[in-house]
């Protein structure tokens, strides 16, 4: 009876301990606050804006004012409206692109690490092939040949080529955990392979998986911004990257229209930087040796 109580309460106690230190870690608090604040602006903001992001609503090249908080573009479009819609598009790309690469990486890594043998060799070969491909160059080539480029299409392309490093790391840890006593005991009870992976192996990698998901999310946003900046962004949507691309294409820097390119560039920097800070803070939370006294 006492053994059952220990087995049931130990994971809960560990989760409570991690939550306790996470709420008190300044890096986690600052990073998540920035990410969530921009996310809420991107989700809620468009409902309070009556204009579409590409609509010509005011005077051309207007500096920030009470009427136009972030000014207007060279063509008279409201920069703040574009900024809010751009946040939504960028977060959507990060969520879909990072989620796709996360799922593929986990499926490949767990399967290769748990099965071993020929299955591991084949999956490891595929992982190495995708890993050595210049991801940005491949994304540029594929995006340039697409006739219709949308946010979802861009996210799928990014997700398909961003998973190898996660798969390799998950595979290596699965190799180690697959030989533990509690995994052998689960096999003896007749559990299926996927049940053992989900219930026995995956919970012991939860902290690493969470941090990997954050890095993939930020990487997808950064990849999308680079594609947008070189003119390979979505043709039917506004994103932070397309805002920067348009501002540079129409010489906003030379014209002194800083309000056109500073907000999207600053937002991308804040999102990616905040995710990195959050990841560092979570590393301190999950690793007692790194916690600040």
CSV table of C-alpha atoms in Angstrom, one decimal:
chain,number,residue,atom,x,y,z
A,1,UNK,CA,0.0,0.0,0.0
A,2,UNK,CA,2.8,2.4,0.9
A,3,UNK,CA,4.6,1.6,-2.3
A,4,UNK,CA,1.6,2.5,-4.4
A,5,UNK,CA,1.3,5.8,-2.6
A,6,UNK,CA,4.9,6.6,-3.3
A,7,UNK,CA,4.6,5.7,-6.9
A,8,UNK,CA,1.4,7.8,-7.3
A,9,UNK,CA,2.6,10.9,-5.4
A,10,UNK,CA,6.2,11.2,-6.6
A,11,UNK,CA,5.4,12.4,-10.2
A,12,UNK,CA,2.9,14.8,-8.8
A,13,UNK,CA,5.4,16.2,-6.3
A,14,UNK,CA,8.0,16.5,-9.0
A,15,UNK,CA,5.6,18.5,-11.2
A,16,UNK,CA,4.7,20.7,-8.3
A,17,UNK,CA,8.4,21.3,-7.6
A,18,UNK,CA,9.0,22.3,-11.3
A,19,UNK,CA,5.9,24.6,-11.3
A,20,UNK,CA,7.1,26.2,-8.0
A,21,UNK,CA,10.5,27.1,-9.4
A,22,UNK,CA,9.2,28.0,-12.9
A,23,UNK,CA,6.8,30.6,-11.4
A,24,UNK,CA,9.8,32.1,-9.4
A,25,UNK,CA,12.3,32.0,-12.2
A,26,UNK,CA,12.7,35.6,-13.7
A,27,UNK,CA,13.8,34.3,-17.1
A,28,UNK,CA,10.7,32.1,-17.5
A,29,UNK,CA,8.4,34.9,-16.2
A,30,UNK,CA,9.9,37.6,-18.5
A,31,UNK,CA,10.1,35.4,-21.5
A,32,UNK,CA,6.6,34.0,-21.3
A,33,UNK,CA,5.2,37.4,-20.5
A,34,UNK,CA,6.6,38.9,-23.7
A,35,UNK,CA,5.5,35.9,-25.9
A,36,UNK,CA,2.0,35.8,-24.4
A,37,UNK,CA,1.5,39.6,-24.6
A,38,UNK,CA,2.3,39.6,-28.4
A,39,UNK,CA,0.2,36.5,-28.9
A,40,UNK,CA,-2.8,38.1,-27.2
A,41,UNK,CA,-2.3,41.2,-29.4
A,42,UNK,CA,-2.2,39.1,-32.5
A,43,UNK,CA,-5.3,37.1,-31.5
A,44,UNK,CA,-7.5,39.8,-30.1
A,45,UNK,CA,-6.3,42.9,-31.9
A,46,UNK,CA,-7.8,42.1,-35.4
A,47,UNK,CA,-11.3,42.0,-33.8
A,48,UNK,CA,-11.0,45.7,-32.8
A,49,UNK,CA,-9.7,46.8,-36.2
A,50,UNK,CA,-12.2,47.7,-38.9
A,51,UNK,CA,-9.7,48.0,-41.7
A,52,UNK,CA,-8.0,45.2,-43.6
A,53,UNK,CA,-4.2,45.2,-43.5
A,54,UNK,CA,-3.8,46.1,-47.2
A,55,UNK,CA,-6.5,48.7,-47.3
A,56,UNK,CA,-5.5,52.3,-48.1
A,57,UNK,CA,-6.9,54.3,-45.2
A,58,UNK,CA,-4.9,57.5,-44.8
A,59,UNK,CA,-2.2,59.9,-46.1
A,60,UNK,CA,0.9,58.3,-47.5
A,61,UNK,CA,4.1,58.1,-45.3
A,62,UNK,CA,2.4,59.5,-42.3
A,63,UNK,CA,4.5,59.4,-39.1
A,64,UNK,CA,3.0,57.8,-35.9
A,65,UNK,CA,0.2,59.9,-34.4
A,66,UNK,CA,-3.0,59.5,-32.4
A,67,UNK,CA,-4.9,58.5,-35.5
A,68,UNK,CA,-2.3,56.1,-36.8
A,69,UNK,CA,-0.3,54.6,-33.9
A,70,UNK,CA,2.5,53.1,-36.0
A,71,UNK,CA,2.1,55.6,-38.9
A,72,UNK,CA,1.2,54.7,-42.5
A,73,UNK,CA,3.1,53.0,-45.3
A,74,UNK,CA,4.3,54.6,-48.5
A,75,UNK,CA,0.9,53.8,-50.0
A,76,UNK,CA,-1.2,55.0,-47.1
A,77,UNK,CA,-1.8,51.6,-45.3
A,78,UNK,CA,-2.1,51.5,-41.5
A,79,UNK,CA,1.1,50.0,-40.2
A,80,UNK,CA,-0.4,49.0,-36.8
A,81,UNK,CA,-3.2,47.1,-38.6
A,82,UNK,CA,-0.5,45.2,-40.6
A,83,UNK,CA,1.5,44.7,-37.5
A,84,UNK,CA,-1.4,43.0,-35.6
A,85,UNK,CA,-2.3,40.8,-38.5
A,86,UNK,CA,1.4,40.0,-39.0
A,87,UNK,CA,1.7,38.8,-35.5
A,88,UNK,CA,-1.2,36.4,-36.0
A,89,UNK,CA,0.4,35.0,-39.2
A,90,UNK,CA,3.8,34.6,-37.7
A,91,UNK,CA,2.5,32.8,-34.6
A,92,UNK,CA,0.4,30.5,-36.9
A,93,UNK,CA,3.5,29.6,-38.9
A,94,UNK,CA,5.4,29.0,-35.7
A,95,UNK,CA,2.7,26.8,-34.2
A,96,UNK,CA,2.1,24.7,-37.3
A,97,UNK,CA,5.7,24.5,-38.5
A,98,UNK,CA,7.1,23.8,-35.1
A,99,UNK,CA,4.3,21.3,-34.4
A,100,UNK,CA,4.8,19.4,-37.6
A,101,UNK,CA,8.6,19.1,-37.1
A,102,UNK,CA,8.0,18.2,-33.4
A,103,UNK,CA,5.6,15.3,-34.3
A,104,UNK,CA,7.9,14.0,-37.1
A,105,UNK,CA,11.0,14.2,-34.9
A,106,UNK,CA,9.3,12.4,-32.0
A,107,UNK,CA,7.9,9.7,-34.3
A,108,UNK,CA,11.2,9.0,-36.0
A,109,UNK,CA,13.3,9.3,-32.8
A,110,UNK,CA,11.2,7.1,-30.6
A,111,UNK,CA,10.7,4.5,-33.3
A,112,UNK,CA,14.4,4.3,-34.2
A,113,UNK,CA,15.5,4.3,-30.5
A,114,UNK,CA,13.0,1.7,-29.3
A,115,UNK,CA,13.0,-0.7,-32.3
A,116,UNK,CA,16.7,-0.6,-33.1
A,117,UNK,CA,18.2,-3.0,-35.7
A,118,UNK,CA,17.2,-2.5,-39.3
A,119,UNK,CA,14.4,0.0,-38.5
A,120,UNK,CA,16.9,2.2,-36.7
A,121,UNK,CA,19.4,2.0,-39.5
A,122,UNK,CA,16.8,3.1,-42.2
A,123,UNK,CA,15.4,5.9,-40.1
A,124,UNK,CA,18.8,7.1,-39.1
A,125,UNK,CA,19.9,7.2,-42.7
A,126,UNK,CA,16.8,9.2,-43.7
A,127,UNK,CA,17.5,11.6,-40.7
A,128,UNK,CA,21.1,12.1,-41.7
A,129,UNK,CA,20.1,12.8,-45.3
A,130,UNK,CA,17.6,15.5,-44.3
A,131,UNK,CA,20.1,16.8,-41.7
A,132,UNK,CA,22.9,17.5,-44.2
A,133,UNK,CA,20.6,19.3,-46.6
A,134,UNK,CA,20.9,23.1,-46.5
A,135,UNK,CA,17.5,23.7,-45.0
A,136,UNK,CA,17.3,27.4,-46.0
A,137,UNK,CA,18.4,26.7,-49.5
A,138,UNK,CA,15.9,23.9,-49.9
A,139,UNK,CA,13.1,26.1,-48.5
A,140,UNK,CA,14.0,28.9,-50.9
A,141,UNK,CA,13.9,26.5,-53.9
A,142,UNK,CA,10.6,24.9,-53.0
A,143,UNK,CA,8.9,28.2,-52.1
A,144,UNK,CA,10.1,29.8,-55.4
A,145,UNK,CA,8.4,27.0,-57.4
A,146,UNK,CA,5.0,27.3,-55.7
A,147,UNK,CA,2.5,29.2,-57.7
A,148,UNK,CA,0.3,29.9,-54.6
A,149,UNK,CA,2.1,30.5,-51.3
A,150,UNK,CA,0.0,30.6,-48.2
A,151,UNK,CA,0.8,30.7,-44.5
A,152,UNK,CA,-0.2,27.0,-44.0
A,153,UNK,CA,1.9,25.9,-47.0
A,154,UNK,CA,4.9,27.8,-45.7
A,155,UNK,CA,4.5,26.2,-42.3
A,156,UNK,CA,4.3,22.7,-43.8
A,157,UNK,CA,7.5,23.2,-45.8
A,158,UNK,CA,9.3,24.5,-42.7
A,159,UNK,CA,8.0,21.7,-40.6
A,160,UNK,CA,9.1,18.9,-43.0
A,161,UNK,CA,12.7,20.1,-43.0
A,162,UNK,CA,13.2,21.1,-39.4
A,163,UNK,CA,12.9,17.8,-37.5
A,164,UNK,CA,16.2,15.9,-37.8
A,165,UNK,CA,18.0,17.3,-34.8
A,166,UNK,CA,15.1,16.5,-32.6
A,167,UNK,CA,14.9,13.0,-34.0
A,168,UNK,CA,18.6,12.4,-33.3
A,169,UNK,CA,18.4,13.6,-29.7
A,170,UNK,CA,15.2,11.7,-28.9
A,171,UNK,CA,16.7,8.5,-30.5
A,172,UNK,CA,19.8,8.8,-28.3
A,173,UNK,CA,17.8,9.2,-25.1
A,174,UNK,CA,15.3,6.5,-26.0
A,175,UNK,CA,18.3,4.0,-26.5
A,176,UNK,CA,19.2,4.7,-22.9
A,177,UNK,CA,15.8,4.6,-21.4
A,178,UNK,CA,14.7,1.5,-23.3
A,179,UNK,CA,17.0,-0.7,-21.2
A,180,UNK,CA,15.8,0.5,-17.8
A,181,UNK,CA,14.2,-2.0,-15.4
A,182,UNK,CA,10.8,-0.3,-15.4
A,183,UNK,CA,10.6,-0.6,-19.2
A,184,UNK,CA,11.5,-4.3,-19.1
A,185,UNK,CA,8.8,-4.8,-16.5
A,186,UNK,CA,6.3,-3.0,-18.8
A,187,UNK,CA,7.2,-5.4,-21.6
A,188,UNK,CA,6.6,-8.4,-19.3
A,189,UNK,CA,3.1,-7.1,-18.5
A,190,UNK,CA,2.3,-7.4,-22.2
A,191,UNK,CA,2.0,-3.7,-23.0
A,192,UNK,CA,2.4,-2.7,-26.7
A,193,UNK,CA,5.4,-0.8,-27.9
A,194,UNK,CA,3.5,2.5,-28.3
A,195,UNK,CA,2.1,2.2,-24.8
A,196,UNK,CA,5.5,1.7,-23.4
A,197,UNK,CA,6.9,4.7,-25.3
A,198,UNK,CA,4.0,7.0,-24.3
A,199,UNK,CA,3.6,5.9,-20.7
A,200,UNK,CA,7.1,4.8,-19.6
A,201,UNK,CA,9.7,6.5,-21.8
A,202,UNK,CA,8.1,9.8,-22.9
A,203,UNK,CA,7.3,11.1,-19.3
A,204,UNK,CA,11.0,10.8,-18.4
A,205,UNK,CA,11.9,13.1,-21.3
A,206,UNK,CA,9.1,15.6,-20.7
A,207,UNK,CA,11.5,18.5,-19.8
A,208,UNK,CA,13.6,18.0,-22.8
A,209,UNK,CA,10.6,17.6,-25.1
A,210,UNK,CA,9.1,20.9,-23.8
A,211,UNK,CA,12.3,22.8,-24.4
A,212,UNK,CA,12.7,21.3,-27.9
A,213,UNK,CA,9.1,22.3,-28.8
A,214,UNK,CA,9.9,25.9,-27.7
A,215,UNK,CA,13.1,26.0,-29.9
A,216,UNK,CA,11.2,24.6,-32.9
A,217,UNK,CA,8.5,27.2,-32.5
A,218,UNK,CA,11.0,30.0,-32.5
A,219,UNK,CA,13.0,28.5,-35.3
A,220,UNK,CA,9.9,28.2,-37.5
A,221,UNK,CA,9.1,31.9,-36.9
A,222,UNK,CA,12.7,32.9,-37.8
A,223,UNK,CA,12.7,30.7,-40.9
A,224,UNK,CA,9.4,32.1,-42.1
A,225,UNK,CA,10.7,35.7,-41.5
A,226,UNK,CA,13.8,35.0,-43.7
A,227,UNK,CA,11.6,33.5,-46.5
A,228,UNK,CA,9.3,36.5,-46.3
A,229,UNK,CA,12.1,39.0,-46.3
A,230,UNK,CA,13.5,37.7,-49.6
A,231,UNK,CA,10.1,37.8,-51.2
A,232,UNK,CA,9.0,34.2,-50.8
A,233,UNK,CA,6.4,34.8,-48.2
A,234,UNK,CA,2.6,34.2,-48.3
A,235,UNK,CA,0.9,35.9,-51.3
A,236,UNK,CA,-2.5,36.2,-49.6
A,237,UNK,CA,-1.5,37.3,-46.1
A,238,UNK,CA,0.5,39.8,-44.2
A,239,UNK,CA,3.3,38.7,-41.8
A,240,UNK,CA,6.0,40.4,-39.9
A,241,UNK,CA,8.5,39.3,-42.5
A,242,UNK,CA,6.5,40.6,-45.5
A,243,UNK,CA,6.2,43.9,-43.7
A,244,UNK,CA,9.9,44.2,-43.6
A,245,UNK,CA,10.2,43.0,-47.2
A,246,UNK,CA,7.8,45.7,-48.4
A,247,UNK,CA,9.4,48.4,-46.3
A,248,UNK,CA,12.9,47.6,-47.7
A,249,UNK,CA,11.6,47.2,-51.3
A,250,UNK,CA,10.2,50.8,-51.1
A,251,UNK,CA,13.3,52.3,-49.5
A,252,UNK,CA,11.7,53.1,-46.2
A,253,UNK,CA,15.2,53.3,-44.6
A,254,UNK,CA,16.4,56.0,-47.0
A,255,UNK,CA,13.1,57.9,-46.8
A,256,UNK,CA,13.4,57.9,-43.0
A,257,UNK,CA,10.2,55.9,-42.5
A,258,UNK,CA,11.5,54.0,-39.5
A,259,UNK,CA,8.0,53.2,-38.2
A,260,UNK,CA,7.4,50.9,-41.2
A,261,UNK,CA,10.3,48.4,-40.5
A,262,UNK,CA,11.1,48.9,-36.8
A,263,UNK,CA,7.9,47.3,-35.3
A,264,UNK,CA,8.0,44.0,-37.3
A,265,UNK,CA,11.8,43.7,-36.9
A,266,UNK,CA,11.5,44.4,-33.1
A,267,UNK,CA,8.6,42.0,-32.7
A,268,UNK,CA,10.6,39.1,-34.4
A,269,UNK,CA,13.6,39.9,-32.2
A,270,UNK,CA,11.4,40.0,-29.0
A,271,UNK,CA,9.6,36.8,-29.8
A,272,UNK,CA,12.7,34.7,-30.7
A,273,UNK,CA,14.7,36.3,-27.9
A,274,UNK,CA,12.0,35.7,-25.3
A,275,UNK,CA,11.7,32.1,-26.3
A,276,UNK,CA,15.4,31.7,-25.9
A,277,UNK,CA,15.3,33.3,-22.4
A,278,UNK,CA,12.4,31.1,-21.5
A,279,UNK,CA,14.3,28.0,-22.6
A,280,UNK,CA,17.3,29.0,-20.5
A,281,UNK,CA,15.0,29.6,-17.5
A,282,UNK,CA,13.3,26.2,-18.0
A,283,UNK,CA,16.8,24.5,-18.1
A,284,UNK,CA,17.5,26.0,-14.7
A,285,UNK,CA,14.1,24.8,-13.4
A,286,UNK,CA,14.5,21.2,-14.6
A,287,UNK,CA,18.2,21.0,-13.6
A,288,UNK,CA,18.7,21.6,-9.9
A,289,UNK,CA,22.4,22.3,-10.3
A,290,UNK,CA,21.6,25.4,-12.4
A,291,UNK,CA,19.0,26.9,-10.1
A,292,UNK,CA,20.1,30.2,-8.6
A,293,UNK,CA,20.1,30.3,-4.8
